[in-house]
Coordinates of C-alpha atoms in Angstrom, one line a residue:
Chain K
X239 CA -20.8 -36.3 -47.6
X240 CA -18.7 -35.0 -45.1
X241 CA -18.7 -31.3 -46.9
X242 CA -22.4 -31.7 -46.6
X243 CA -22.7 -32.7 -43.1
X244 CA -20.2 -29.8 -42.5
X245 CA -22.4 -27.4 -44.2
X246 CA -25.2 -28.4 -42.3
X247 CA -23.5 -28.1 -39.1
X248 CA -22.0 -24.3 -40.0
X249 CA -25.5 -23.7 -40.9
X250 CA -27.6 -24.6 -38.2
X251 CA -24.7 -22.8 -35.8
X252 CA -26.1 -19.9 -37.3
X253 CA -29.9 -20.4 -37.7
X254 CA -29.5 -20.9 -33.8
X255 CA -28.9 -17.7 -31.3
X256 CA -28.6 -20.1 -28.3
X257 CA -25.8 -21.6 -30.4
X258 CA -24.1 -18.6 -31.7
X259 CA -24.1 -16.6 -28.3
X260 CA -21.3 -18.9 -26.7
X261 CA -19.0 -18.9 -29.8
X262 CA -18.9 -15.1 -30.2
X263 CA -20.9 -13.1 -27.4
X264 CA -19.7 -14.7 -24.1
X265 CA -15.6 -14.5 -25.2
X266 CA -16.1 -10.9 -26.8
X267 CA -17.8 -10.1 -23.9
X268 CA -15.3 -11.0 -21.6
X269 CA -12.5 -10.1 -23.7
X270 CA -14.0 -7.1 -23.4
X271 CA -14.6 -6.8 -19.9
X272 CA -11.4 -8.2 -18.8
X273 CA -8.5 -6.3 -20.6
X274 CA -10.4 -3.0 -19.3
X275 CA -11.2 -4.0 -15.7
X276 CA -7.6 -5.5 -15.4
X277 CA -5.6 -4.2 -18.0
X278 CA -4.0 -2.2 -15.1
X279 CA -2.5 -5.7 -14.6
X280 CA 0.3 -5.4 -17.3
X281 CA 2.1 -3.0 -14.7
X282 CA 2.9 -6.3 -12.3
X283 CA 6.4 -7.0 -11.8
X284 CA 6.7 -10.1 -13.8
X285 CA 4.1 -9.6 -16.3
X286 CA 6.2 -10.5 -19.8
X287 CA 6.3 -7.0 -22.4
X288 CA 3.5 -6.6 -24.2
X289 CA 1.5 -3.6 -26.1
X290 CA -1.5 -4.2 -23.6
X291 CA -3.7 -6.7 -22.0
X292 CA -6.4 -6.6 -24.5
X293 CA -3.2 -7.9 -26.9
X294 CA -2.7 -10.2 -24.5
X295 CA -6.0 -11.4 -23.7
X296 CA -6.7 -12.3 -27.5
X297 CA -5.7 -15.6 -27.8
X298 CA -7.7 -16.6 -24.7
X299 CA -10.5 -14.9 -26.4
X300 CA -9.8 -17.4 -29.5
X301 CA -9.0 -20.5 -27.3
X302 CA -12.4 -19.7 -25.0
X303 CA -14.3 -19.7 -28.3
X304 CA -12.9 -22.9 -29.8
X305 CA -13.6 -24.7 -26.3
X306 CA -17.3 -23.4 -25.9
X307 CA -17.5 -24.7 -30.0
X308 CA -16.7 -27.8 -28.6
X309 CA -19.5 -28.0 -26.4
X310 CA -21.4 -26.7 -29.1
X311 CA -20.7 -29.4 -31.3
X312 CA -21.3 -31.5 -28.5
X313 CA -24.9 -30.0 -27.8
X314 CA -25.9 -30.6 -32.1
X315 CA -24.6 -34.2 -32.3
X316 CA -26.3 -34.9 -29.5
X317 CA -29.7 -33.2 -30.4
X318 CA -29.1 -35.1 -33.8
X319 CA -29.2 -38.6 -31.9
X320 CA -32.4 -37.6 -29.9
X321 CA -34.5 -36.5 -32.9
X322 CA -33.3 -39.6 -34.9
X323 CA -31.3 -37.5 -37.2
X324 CA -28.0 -40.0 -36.4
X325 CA -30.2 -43.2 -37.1
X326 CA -30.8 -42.1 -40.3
X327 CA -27.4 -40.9 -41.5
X328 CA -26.3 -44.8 -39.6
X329 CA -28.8 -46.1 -42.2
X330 CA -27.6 -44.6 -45.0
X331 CA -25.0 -46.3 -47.5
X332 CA -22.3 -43.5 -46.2
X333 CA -19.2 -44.2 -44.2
X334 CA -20.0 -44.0 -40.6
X335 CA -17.0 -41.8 -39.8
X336 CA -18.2 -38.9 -41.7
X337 CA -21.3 -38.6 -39.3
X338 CA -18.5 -37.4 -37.1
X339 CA -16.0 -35.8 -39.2
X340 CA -19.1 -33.8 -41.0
X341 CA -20.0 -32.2 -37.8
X342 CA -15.8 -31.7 -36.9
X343 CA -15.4 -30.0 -40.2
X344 CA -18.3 -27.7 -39.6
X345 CA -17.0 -26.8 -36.0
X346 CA -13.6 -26.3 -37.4
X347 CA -14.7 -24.0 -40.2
X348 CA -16.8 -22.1 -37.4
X349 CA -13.0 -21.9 -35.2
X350 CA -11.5 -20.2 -38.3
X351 CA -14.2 -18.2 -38.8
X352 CA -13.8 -17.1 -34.7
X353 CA -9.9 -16.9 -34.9
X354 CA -10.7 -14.4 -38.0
X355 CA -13.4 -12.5 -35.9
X356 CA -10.9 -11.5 -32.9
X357 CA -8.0 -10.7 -35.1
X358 CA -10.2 -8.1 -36.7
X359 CA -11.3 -7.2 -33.1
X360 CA -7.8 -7.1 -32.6
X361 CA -6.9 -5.0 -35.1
X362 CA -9.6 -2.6 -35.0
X363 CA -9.1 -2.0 -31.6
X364 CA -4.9 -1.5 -32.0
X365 CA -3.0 -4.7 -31.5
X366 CA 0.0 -4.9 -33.6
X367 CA 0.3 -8.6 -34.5
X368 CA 4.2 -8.8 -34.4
X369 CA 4.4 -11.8 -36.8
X370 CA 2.2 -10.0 -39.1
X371 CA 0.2 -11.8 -42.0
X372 CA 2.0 -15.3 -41.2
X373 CA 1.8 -15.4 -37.8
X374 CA -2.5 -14.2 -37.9
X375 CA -2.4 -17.4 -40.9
X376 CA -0.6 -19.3 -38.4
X377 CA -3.0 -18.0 -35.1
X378 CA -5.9 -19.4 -37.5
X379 CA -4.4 -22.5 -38.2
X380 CA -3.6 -23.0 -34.6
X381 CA -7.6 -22.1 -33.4
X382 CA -8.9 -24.2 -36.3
X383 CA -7.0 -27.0 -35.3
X384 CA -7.9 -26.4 -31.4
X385 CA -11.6 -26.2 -32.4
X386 CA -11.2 -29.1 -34.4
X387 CA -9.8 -31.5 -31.0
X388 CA -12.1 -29.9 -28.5
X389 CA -14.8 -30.9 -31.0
X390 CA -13.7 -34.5 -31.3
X391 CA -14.3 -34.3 -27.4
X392 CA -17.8 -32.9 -27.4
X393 CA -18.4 -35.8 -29.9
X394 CA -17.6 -38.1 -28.0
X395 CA -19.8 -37.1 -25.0
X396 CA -22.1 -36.6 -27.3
X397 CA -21.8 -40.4 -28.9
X398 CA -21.8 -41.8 -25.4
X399 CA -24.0 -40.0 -23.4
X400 CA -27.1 -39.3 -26.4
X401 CA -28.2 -36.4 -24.2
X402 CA -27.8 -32.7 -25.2
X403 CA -29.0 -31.7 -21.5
X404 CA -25.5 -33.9 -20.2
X405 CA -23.1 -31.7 -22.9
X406 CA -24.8 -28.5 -21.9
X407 CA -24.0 -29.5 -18.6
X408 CA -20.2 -29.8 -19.2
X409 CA -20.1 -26.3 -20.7
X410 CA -19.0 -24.5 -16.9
X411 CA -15.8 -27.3 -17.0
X412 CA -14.7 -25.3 -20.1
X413 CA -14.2 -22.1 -17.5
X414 CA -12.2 -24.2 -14.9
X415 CA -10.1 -25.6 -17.8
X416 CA -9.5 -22.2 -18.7
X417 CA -9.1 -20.4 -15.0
X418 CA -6.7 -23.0 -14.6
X419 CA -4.3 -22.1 -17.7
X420 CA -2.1 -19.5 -19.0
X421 CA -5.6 -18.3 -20.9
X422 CA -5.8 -15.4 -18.1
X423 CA -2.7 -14.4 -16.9
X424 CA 1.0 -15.4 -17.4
X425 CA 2.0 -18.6 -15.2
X426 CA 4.3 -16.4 -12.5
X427 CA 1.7 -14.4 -11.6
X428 CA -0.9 -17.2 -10.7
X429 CA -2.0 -18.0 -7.2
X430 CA -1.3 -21.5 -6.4
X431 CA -2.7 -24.3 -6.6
X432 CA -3.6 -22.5 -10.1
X433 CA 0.3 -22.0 -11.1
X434 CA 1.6 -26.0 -10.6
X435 CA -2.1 -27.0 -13.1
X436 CA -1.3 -24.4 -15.5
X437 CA 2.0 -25.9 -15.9
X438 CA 0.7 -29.4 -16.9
X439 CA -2.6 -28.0 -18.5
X440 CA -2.5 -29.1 -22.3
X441 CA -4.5 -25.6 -22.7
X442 CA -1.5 -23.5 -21.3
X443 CA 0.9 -24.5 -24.2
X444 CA -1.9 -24.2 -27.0
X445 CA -2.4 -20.8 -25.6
X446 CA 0.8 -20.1 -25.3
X447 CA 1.2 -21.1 -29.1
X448 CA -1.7 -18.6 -29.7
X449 CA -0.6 -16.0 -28.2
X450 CA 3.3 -16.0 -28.9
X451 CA 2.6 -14.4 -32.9
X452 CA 0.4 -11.4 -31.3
X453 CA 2.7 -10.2 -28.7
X454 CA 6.3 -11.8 -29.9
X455 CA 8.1 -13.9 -32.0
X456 CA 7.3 -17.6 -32.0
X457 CA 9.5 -19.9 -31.3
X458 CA 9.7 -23.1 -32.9
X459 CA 10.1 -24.7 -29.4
X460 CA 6.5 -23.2 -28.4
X461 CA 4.6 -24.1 -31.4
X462 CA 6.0 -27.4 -31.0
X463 CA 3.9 -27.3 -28.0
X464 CA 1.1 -25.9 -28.5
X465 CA 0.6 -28.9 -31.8
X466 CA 1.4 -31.2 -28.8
X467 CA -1.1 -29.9 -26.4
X468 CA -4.0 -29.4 -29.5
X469 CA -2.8 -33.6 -30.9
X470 CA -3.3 -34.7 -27.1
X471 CA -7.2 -33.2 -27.0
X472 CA -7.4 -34.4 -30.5
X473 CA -5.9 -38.0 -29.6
X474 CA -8.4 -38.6 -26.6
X475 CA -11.2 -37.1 -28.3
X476 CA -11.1 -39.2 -31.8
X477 CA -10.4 -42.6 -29.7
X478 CA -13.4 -42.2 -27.2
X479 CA -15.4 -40.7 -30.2
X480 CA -14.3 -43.8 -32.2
X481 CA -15.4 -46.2 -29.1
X482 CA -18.7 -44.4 -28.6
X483 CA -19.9 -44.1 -31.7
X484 CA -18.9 -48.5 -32.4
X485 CA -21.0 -48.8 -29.3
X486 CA -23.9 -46.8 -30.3
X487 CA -23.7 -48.8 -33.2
X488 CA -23.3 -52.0 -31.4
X489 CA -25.8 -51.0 -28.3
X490 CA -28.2 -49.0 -30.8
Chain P
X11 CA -60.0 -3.9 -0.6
X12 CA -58.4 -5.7 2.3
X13 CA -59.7 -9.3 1.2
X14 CA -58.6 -8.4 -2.1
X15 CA -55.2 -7.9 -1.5
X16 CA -54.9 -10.9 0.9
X17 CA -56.1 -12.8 -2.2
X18 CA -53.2 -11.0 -3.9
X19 CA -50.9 -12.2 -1.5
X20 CA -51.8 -15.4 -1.2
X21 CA -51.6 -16.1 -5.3
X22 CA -48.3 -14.7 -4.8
X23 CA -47.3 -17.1 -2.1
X24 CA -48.4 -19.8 -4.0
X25 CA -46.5 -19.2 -7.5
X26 CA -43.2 -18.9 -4.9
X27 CA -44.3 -22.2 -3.3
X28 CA -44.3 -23.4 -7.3
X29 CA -40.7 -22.1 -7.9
X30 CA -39.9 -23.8 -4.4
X31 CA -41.1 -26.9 -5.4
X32 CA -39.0 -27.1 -8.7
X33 CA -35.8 -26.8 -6.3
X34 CA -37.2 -29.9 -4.4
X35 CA -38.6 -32.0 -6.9
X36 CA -35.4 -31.2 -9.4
X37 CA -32.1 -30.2 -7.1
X38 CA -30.4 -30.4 -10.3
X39 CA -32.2 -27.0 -11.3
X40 CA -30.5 -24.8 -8.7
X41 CA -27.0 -26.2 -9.7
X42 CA -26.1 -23.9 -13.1
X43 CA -27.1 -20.9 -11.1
X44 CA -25.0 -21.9 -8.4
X45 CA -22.0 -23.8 -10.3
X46 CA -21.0 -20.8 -12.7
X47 CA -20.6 -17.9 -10.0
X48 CA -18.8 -20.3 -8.2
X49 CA -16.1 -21.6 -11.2
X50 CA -15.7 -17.7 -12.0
X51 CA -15.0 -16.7 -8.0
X52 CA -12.7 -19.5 -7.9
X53 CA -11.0 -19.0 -11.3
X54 CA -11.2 -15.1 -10.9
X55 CA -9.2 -15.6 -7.6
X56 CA -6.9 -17.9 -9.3
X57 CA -6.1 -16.0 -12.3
X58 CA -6.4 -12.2 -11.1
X59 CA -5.4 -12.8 -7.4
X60 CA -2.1 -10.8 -8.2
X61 CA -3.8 -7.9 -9.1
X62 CA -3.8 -6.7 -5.2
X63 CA -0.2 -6.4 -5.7
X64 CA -1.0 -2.8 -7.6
X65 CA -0.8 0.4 -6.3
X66 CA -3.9 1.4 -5.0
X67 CA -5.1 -1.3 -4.6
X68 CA -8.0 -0.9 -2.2
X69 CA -8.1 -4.6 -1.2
X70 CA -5.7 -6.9 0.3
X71 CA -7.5 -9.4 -0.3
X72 CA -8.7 -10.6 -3.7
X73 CA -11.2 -13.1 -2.5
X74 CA -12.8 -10.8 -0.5
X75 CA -12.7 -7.9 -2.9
X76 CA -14.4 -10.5 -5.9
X77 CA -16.9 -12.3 -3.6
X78 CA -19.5 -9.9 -3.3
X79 CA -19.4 -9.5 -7.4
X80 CA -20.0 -13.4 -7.6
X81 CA -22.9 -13.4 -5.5
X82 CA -24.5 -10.8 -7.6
X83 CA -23.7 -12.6 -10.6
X84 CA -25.5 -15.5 -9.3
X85 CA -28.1 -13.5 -8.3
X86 CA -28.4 -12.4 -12.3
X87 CA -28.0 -15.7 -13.3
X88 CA -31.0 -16.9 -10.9
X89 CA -32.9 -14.0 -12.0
X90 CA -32.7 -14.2 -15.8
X91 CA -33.8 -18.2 -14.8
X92 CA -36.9 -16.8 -13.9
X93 CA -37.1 -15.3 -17.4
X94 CA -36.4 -18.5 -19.0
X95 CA -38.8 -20.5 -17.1
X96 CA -41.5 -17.9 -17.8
X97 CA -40.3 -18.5 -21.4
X98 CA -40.6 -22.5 -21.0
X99 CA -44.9 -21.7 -19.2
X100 CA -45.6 -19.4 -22.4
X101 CA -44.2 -22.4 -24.6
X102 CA -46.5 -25.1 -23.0
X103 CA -49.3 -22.8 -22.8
X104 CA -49.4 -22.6 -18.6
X105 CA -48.9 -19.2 -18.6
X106 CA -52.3 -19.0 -21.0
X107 CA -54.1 -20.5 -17.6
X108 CA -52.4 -18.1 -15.1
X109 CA -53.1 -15.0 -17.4
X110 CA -57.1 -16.6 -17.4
X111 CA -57.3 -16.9 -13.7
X112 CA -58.9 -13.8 -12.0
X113 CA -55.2 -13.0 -10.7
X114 CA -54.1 -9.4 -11.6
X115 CA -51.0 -9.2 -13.9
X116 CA -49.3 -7.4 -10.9
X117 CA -49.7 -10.1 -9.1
X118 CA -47.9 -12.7 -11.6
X119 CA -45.4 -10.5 -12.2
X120 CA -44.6 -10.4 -8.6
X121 CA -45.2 -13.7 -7.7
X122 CA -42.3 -14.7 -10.3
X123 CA -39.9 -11.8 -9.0
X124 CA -40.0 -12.9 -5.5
X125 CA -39.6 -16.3 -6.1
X126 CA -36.3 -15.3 -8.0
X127 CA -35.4 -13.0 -5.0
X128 CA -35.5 -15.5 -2.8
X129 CA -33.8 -18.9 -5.0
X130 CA -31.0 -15.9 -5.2
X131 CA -30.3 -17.2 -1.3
X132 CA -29.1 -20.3 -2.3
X133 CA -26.3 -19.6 -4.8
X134 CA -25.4 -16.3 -2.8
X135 CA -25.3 -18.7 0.6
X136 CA -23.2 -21.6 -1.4
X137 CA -20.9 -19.2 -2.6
X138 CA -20.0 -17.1 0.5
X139 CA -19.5 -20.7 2.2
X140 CA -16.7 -21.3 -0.2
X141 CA -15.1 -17.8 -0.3
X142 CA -15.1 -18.0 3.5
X143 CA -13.4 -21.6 3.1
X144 CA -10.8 -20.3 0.8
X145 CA -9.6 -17.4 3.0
X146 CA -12.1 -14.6 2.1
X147 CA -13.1 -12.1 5.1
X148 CA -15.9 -12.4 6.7
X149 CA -18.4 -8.9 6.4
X150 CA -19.9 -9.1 9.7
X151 CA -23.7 -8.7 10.5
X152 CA -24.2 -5.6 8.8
X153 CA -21.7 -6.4 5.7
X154 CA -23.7 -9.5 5.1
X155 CA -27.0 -7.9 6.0
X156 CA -25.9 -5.4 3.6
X157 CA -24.9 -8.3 0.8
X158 CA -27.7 -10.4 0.9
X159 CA -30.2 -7.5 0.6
X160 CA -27.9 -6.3 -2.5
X161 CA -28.3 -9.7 -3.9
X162 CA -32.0 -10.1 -3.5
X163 CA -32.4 -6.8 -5.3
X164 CA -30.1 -8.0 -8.3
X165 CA -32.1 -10.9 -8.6
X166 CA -35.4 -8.4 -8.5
X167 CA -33.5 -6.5 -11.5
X168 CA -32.6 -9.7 -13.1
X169 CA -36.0 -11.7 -13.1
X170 CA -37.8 -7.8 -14.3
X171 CA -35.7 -8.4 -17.5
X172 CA -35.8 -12.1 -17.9
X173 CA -39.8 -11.8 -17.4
X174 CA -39.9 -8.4 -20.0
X175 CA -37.5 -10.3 -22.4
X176 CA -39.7 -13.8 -22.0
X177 CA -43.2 -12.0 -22.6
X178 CA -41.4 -10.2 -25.9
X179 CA -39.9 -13.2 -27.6
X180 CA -42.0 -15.7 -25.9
X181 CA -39.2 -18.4 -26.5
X182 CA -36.8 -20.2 -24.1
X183 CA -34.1 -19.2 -26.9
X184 CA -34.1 -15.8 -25.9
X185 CA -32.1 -17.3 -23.0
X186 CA -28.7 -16.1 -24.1
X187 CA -29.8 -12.4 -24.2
X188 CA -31.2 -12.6 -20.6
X189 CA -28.3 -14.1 -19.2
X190 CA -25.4 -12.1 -20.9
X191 CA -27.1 -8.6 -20.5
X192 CA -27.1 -9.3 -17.1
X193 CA -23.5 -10.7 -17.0
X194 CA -22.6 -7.3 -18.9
X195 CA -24.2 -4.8 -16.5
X196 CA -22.7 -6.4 -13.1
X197 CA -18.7 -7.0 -15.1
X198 CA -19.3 -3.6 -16.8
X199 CA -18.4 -1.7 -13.0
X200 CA -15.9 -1.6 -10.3
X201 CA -16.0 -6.0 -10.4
X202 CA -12.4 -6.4 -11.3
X203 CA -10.6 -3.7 -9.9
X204 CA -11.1 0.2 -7.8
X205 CA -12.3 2.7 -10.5
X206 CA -9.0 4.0 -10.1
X207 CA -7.7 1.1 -11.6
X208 CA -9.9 0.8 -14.9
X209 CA -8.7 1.1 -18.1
X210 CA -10.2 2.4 -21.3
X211 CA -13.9 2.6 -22.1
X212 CA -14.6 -0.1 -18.8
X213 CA -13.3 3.4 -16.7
X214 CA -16.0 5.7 -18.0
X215 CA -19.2 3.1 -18.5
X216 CA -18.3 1.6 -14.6
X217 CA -18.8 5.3 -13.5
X218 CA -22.5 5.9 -15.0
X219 CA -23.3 2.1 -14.7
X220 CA -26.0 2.4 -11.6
X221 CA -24.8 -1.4 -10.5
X222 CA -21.4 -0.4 -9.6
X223 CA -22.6 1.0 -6.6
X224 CA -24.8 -2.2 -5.5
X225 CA -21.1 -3.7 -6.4
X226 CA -19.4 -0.9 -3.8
X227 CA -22.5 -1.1 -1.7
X228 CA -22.4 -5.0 -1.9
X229 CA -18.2 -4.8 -0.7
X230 CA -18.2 -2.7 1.7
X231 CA -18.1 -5.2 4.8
X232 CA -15.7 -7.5 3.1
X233 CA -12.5 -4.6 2.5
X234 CA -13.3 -2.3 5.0
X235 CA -16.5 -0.5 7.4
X236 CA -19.9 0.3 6.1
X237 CA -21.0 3.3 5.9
X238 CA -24.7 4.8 5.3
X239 CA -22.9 7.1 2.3
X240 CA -21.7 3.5 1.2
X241 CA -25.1 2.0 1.1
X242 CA -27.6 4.6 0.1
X243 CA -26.7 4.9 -3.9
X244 CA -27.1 1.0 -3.4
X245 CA -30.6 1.0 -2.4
X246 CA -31.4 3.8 -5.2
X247 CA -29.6 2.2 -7.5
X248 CA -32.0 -1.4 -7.5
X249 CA -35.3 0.4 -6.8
X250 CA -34.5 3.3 -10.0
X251 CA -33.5 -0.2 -12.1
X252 CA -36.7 -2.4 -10.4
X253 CA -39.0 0.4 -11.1
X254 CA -38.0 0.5 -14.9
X255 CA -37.6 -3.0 -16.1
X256 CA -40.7 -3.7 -13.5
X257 CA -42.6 -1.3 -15.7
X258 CA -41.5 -2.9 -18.7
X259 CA -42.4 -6.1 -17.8
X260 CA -46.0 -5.2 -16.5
X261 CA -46.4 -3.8 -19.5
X262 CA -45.6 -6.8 -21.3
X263 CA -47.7 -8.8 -19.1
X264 CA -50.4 -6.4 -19.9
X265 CA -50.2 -6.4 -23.3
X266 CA -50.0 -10.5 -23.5
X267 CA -53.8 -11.1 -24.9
X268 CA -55.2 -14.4 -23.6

């Protein structure tokens, strides 16, 4: 049921361009845009070694992607509950959990499927990933995972709130989560107040995680932290999904 | 003739009183257009403040240097609204009663710009309130003159292809294309950094890209004097772009059978 209901999700993803368009156009777009109009940036005092910005820049790319797949998520469960899809599914002799690990495991096949779409980009356009094969298996483990947990929060709007128009409306918060991590630019180099939220900004270490097999070696210290930062999201987001949806249930 | 065109003008005044009435009736409708150009001037600044730290540099001030980019950008995003309500009025069949009304297509067409051009105000005005807050420099009279006229052109620009776009598809789900082309033409220029300062293919599409000098047109009072040479490529810029994507979406409108 829940490969179903994950099949369903990856499909209608695609069957949509108003769904599609923030997973892949936006971030490529502004990878894009980005590493060219500040790729002069790399020549900072400060700025850590790496190849170029557009290297640097690619796991932000990934992370932005995995964030607005969240909302995404968000947006379908919560078009499912207005057109009665949900009531149905809560009728049916399934487990109620897979209503919302169906449309998780759709989203977190869709974060793979990104993660694998900007290390071609990557690639094509001359990063060297410096931990090679593992570390781009690793980078899609991390992205899939990171899709996965902003997902779980998305649900949960979605469980709670019933209205697509209300997720929609948190998409611009997945900008100023990002603006105010690592995602951009390296911590140092931030203008405060951006610099002291980057530092306790869950996003900043899963980032950081992202990034470290592109342009270095990965520690074991910083993946530590970036499965940290992604089992924190995932943490809030299964609990308030979990309480939502027992309400819905409850409520109706 | 004359009675006519005061007819003309007066269909016109009354689809802008419609889009006015939208902001009053729904505030929340003016708040995406407003809310993103803001999150990216404030994140841009955040993130990319440093980059004034570079040699040649032409700014001292990143705020200052970025804030004339965001008001265009919500200019685009206002405009390419316009092209998605046009969308939602061919989906519920209103714009089947405007196109049978004795107005000329023109007149529909212009009706729907101006309206844009002028909801452009309000995320342009929100946004230079906050950049002045955080420490930007103020233009002066001219610089803002100057702004504001750039922005109400984007927005011109903007609605032109949200309306073309809207009359093609004649879905709200071309949304996405409205909005991001626009978001491509006003990043793809001088928004980031001086063109001495671009890198790779962003270096050579920023110089043949028309917007970047509304962008350098747009900045001048923020990082330095205007200057008519300054201005000028502006102004020919948004009439060369209005008078091609205005074409295109006449002819749209034109072609749309009733």
């Amino acid at each position: 049921m829940v490969t179903a209901l994950g099949r369903r999700s990856v499909l209608q993803t695609f069957r949509r361009p108003q769904l599609v368009a923030p997973l892949l156009i936006f971030p490529t777009l502004l990878l894009a845009i980005q590493s060219a109009g500040a790729g002069r940036a790399v020549d900072l005092p400060g700025f850590p070694p790496v190849e170029s910005f557009f290297a640097f820049l690619l796991a932000a790319a990934m992370i932005q992607s995995a964030l607005f797949g969240g909302n995404a998520a968000g947006i379908a469960l919560a078009v499912d509950i207005e057109m009665g899809f949900t009531d149905r599914l809560l009728a049916a002799p399934i487990p109620r959990f897979a209503i919302v690990a169906g449309r998780l495991a759709g989203t977190a096949v869709l974060g793979s499927m990104t993660a694998v779409w900007f290390l071609i980009i990557g690639v094509i356009f001359g990063v060297t990933i410096v931990e090679g094969v593992a570390g781009a298996l690793l980078i899609i483990a991390l992205v899939t995972l990171s899709a996965l947990a902003f997902g779980s929060l998305g649900a949960a709007l979605a469980l709670r709130t019933g209205s697509a128009s209300v997720v929609q409306g948190t998409f611009p918060l997945a900008f100023v989560i990002l603006f105010l991590s690592t995602a951009f630019f390296p911590q140092d180099l931030l203008v405060e107040p951006a610099r002291t939220i980057a530092e306790f900004n869950p996003l900043s270490y899963i980032v950081d995680a992202v990034r470290e097999p592109v342009i270095s070696s990965l520690t074991f210290s910083d993946l530590l932290k970036g499965l940290a930062g992604i089992a924190l999201v995932a943490t809030c987001g299964v609990t308030l999904s979990a309480r939502a949806l027992e309400r819905r249930i409850r409520v109706g | 003739m004359l009675a006519s065109l005061s007819h003309d003008m007066q269909t016109i005044g009354a689809m802008v009183r419609r889009s006015a009435n939208e902001l009053i009736r729904v505030p929340g409708a003016a708040i995406p257009g407003v809310l993103a150009p803001t999150i990216f001037f404030v994140g841009l600044t955040s993130a990319f403040g440093g980059l004034v730290l570079l040699p040649g540099f032409d700014a001292d001030n990143y705020k200052s240097f970025i804030i004339p980019v965001s008001m265009l950008q919500g200019a685009g995003f206002t405009g390419a609204a316009a092209g998605v309500n046009l969308a939602r009025d061919i989906e519920i069949g209103l714009f089947d009663r405007f196109l049978a009304s004795p107005a000329p297509r023109w007149v529909l067409l212009a009706g729907t710009v101006l309206a844009a051009a002028l909801r452009s105000l309000i995320p342009a005005t929100v946004l230079l309130g906050v950049a002045l807050a955080v420490g930007a420099d103020f233009p002066g009279f001219g610089g803002l003159v100057i702004a504001y006229a750039a922005v109400m052109g984007m927005a011109v620009v903007a609605a032109c292809w949200g309306a073309t776009l809207a009359l093609r598809y004649k879905t709200q789900a071309a949304a996405p294309l409205m909005q991001s082309a626009m978001l491509a033409l006003i990043l793809s220029t001088t928004a980031y950094a001086p063109q001495a300062l671009l890198t790779g293919w962003l270096y050579t599409v920023a110089k043949i890209n028309p917007i970047t000098q509304v962008v350098d047109g747009a900045r001048q009072g923020f990082i330095g004097s205007i200057t008519w040479a300054g201005t000028w490529p502006a102004i020919v810029a948004l009439v060369g772009f209005t008078a091609v994507l205005g074409a295109f979406a006449l002819r749209g409108m034109r072609r749309t059978a009733y």
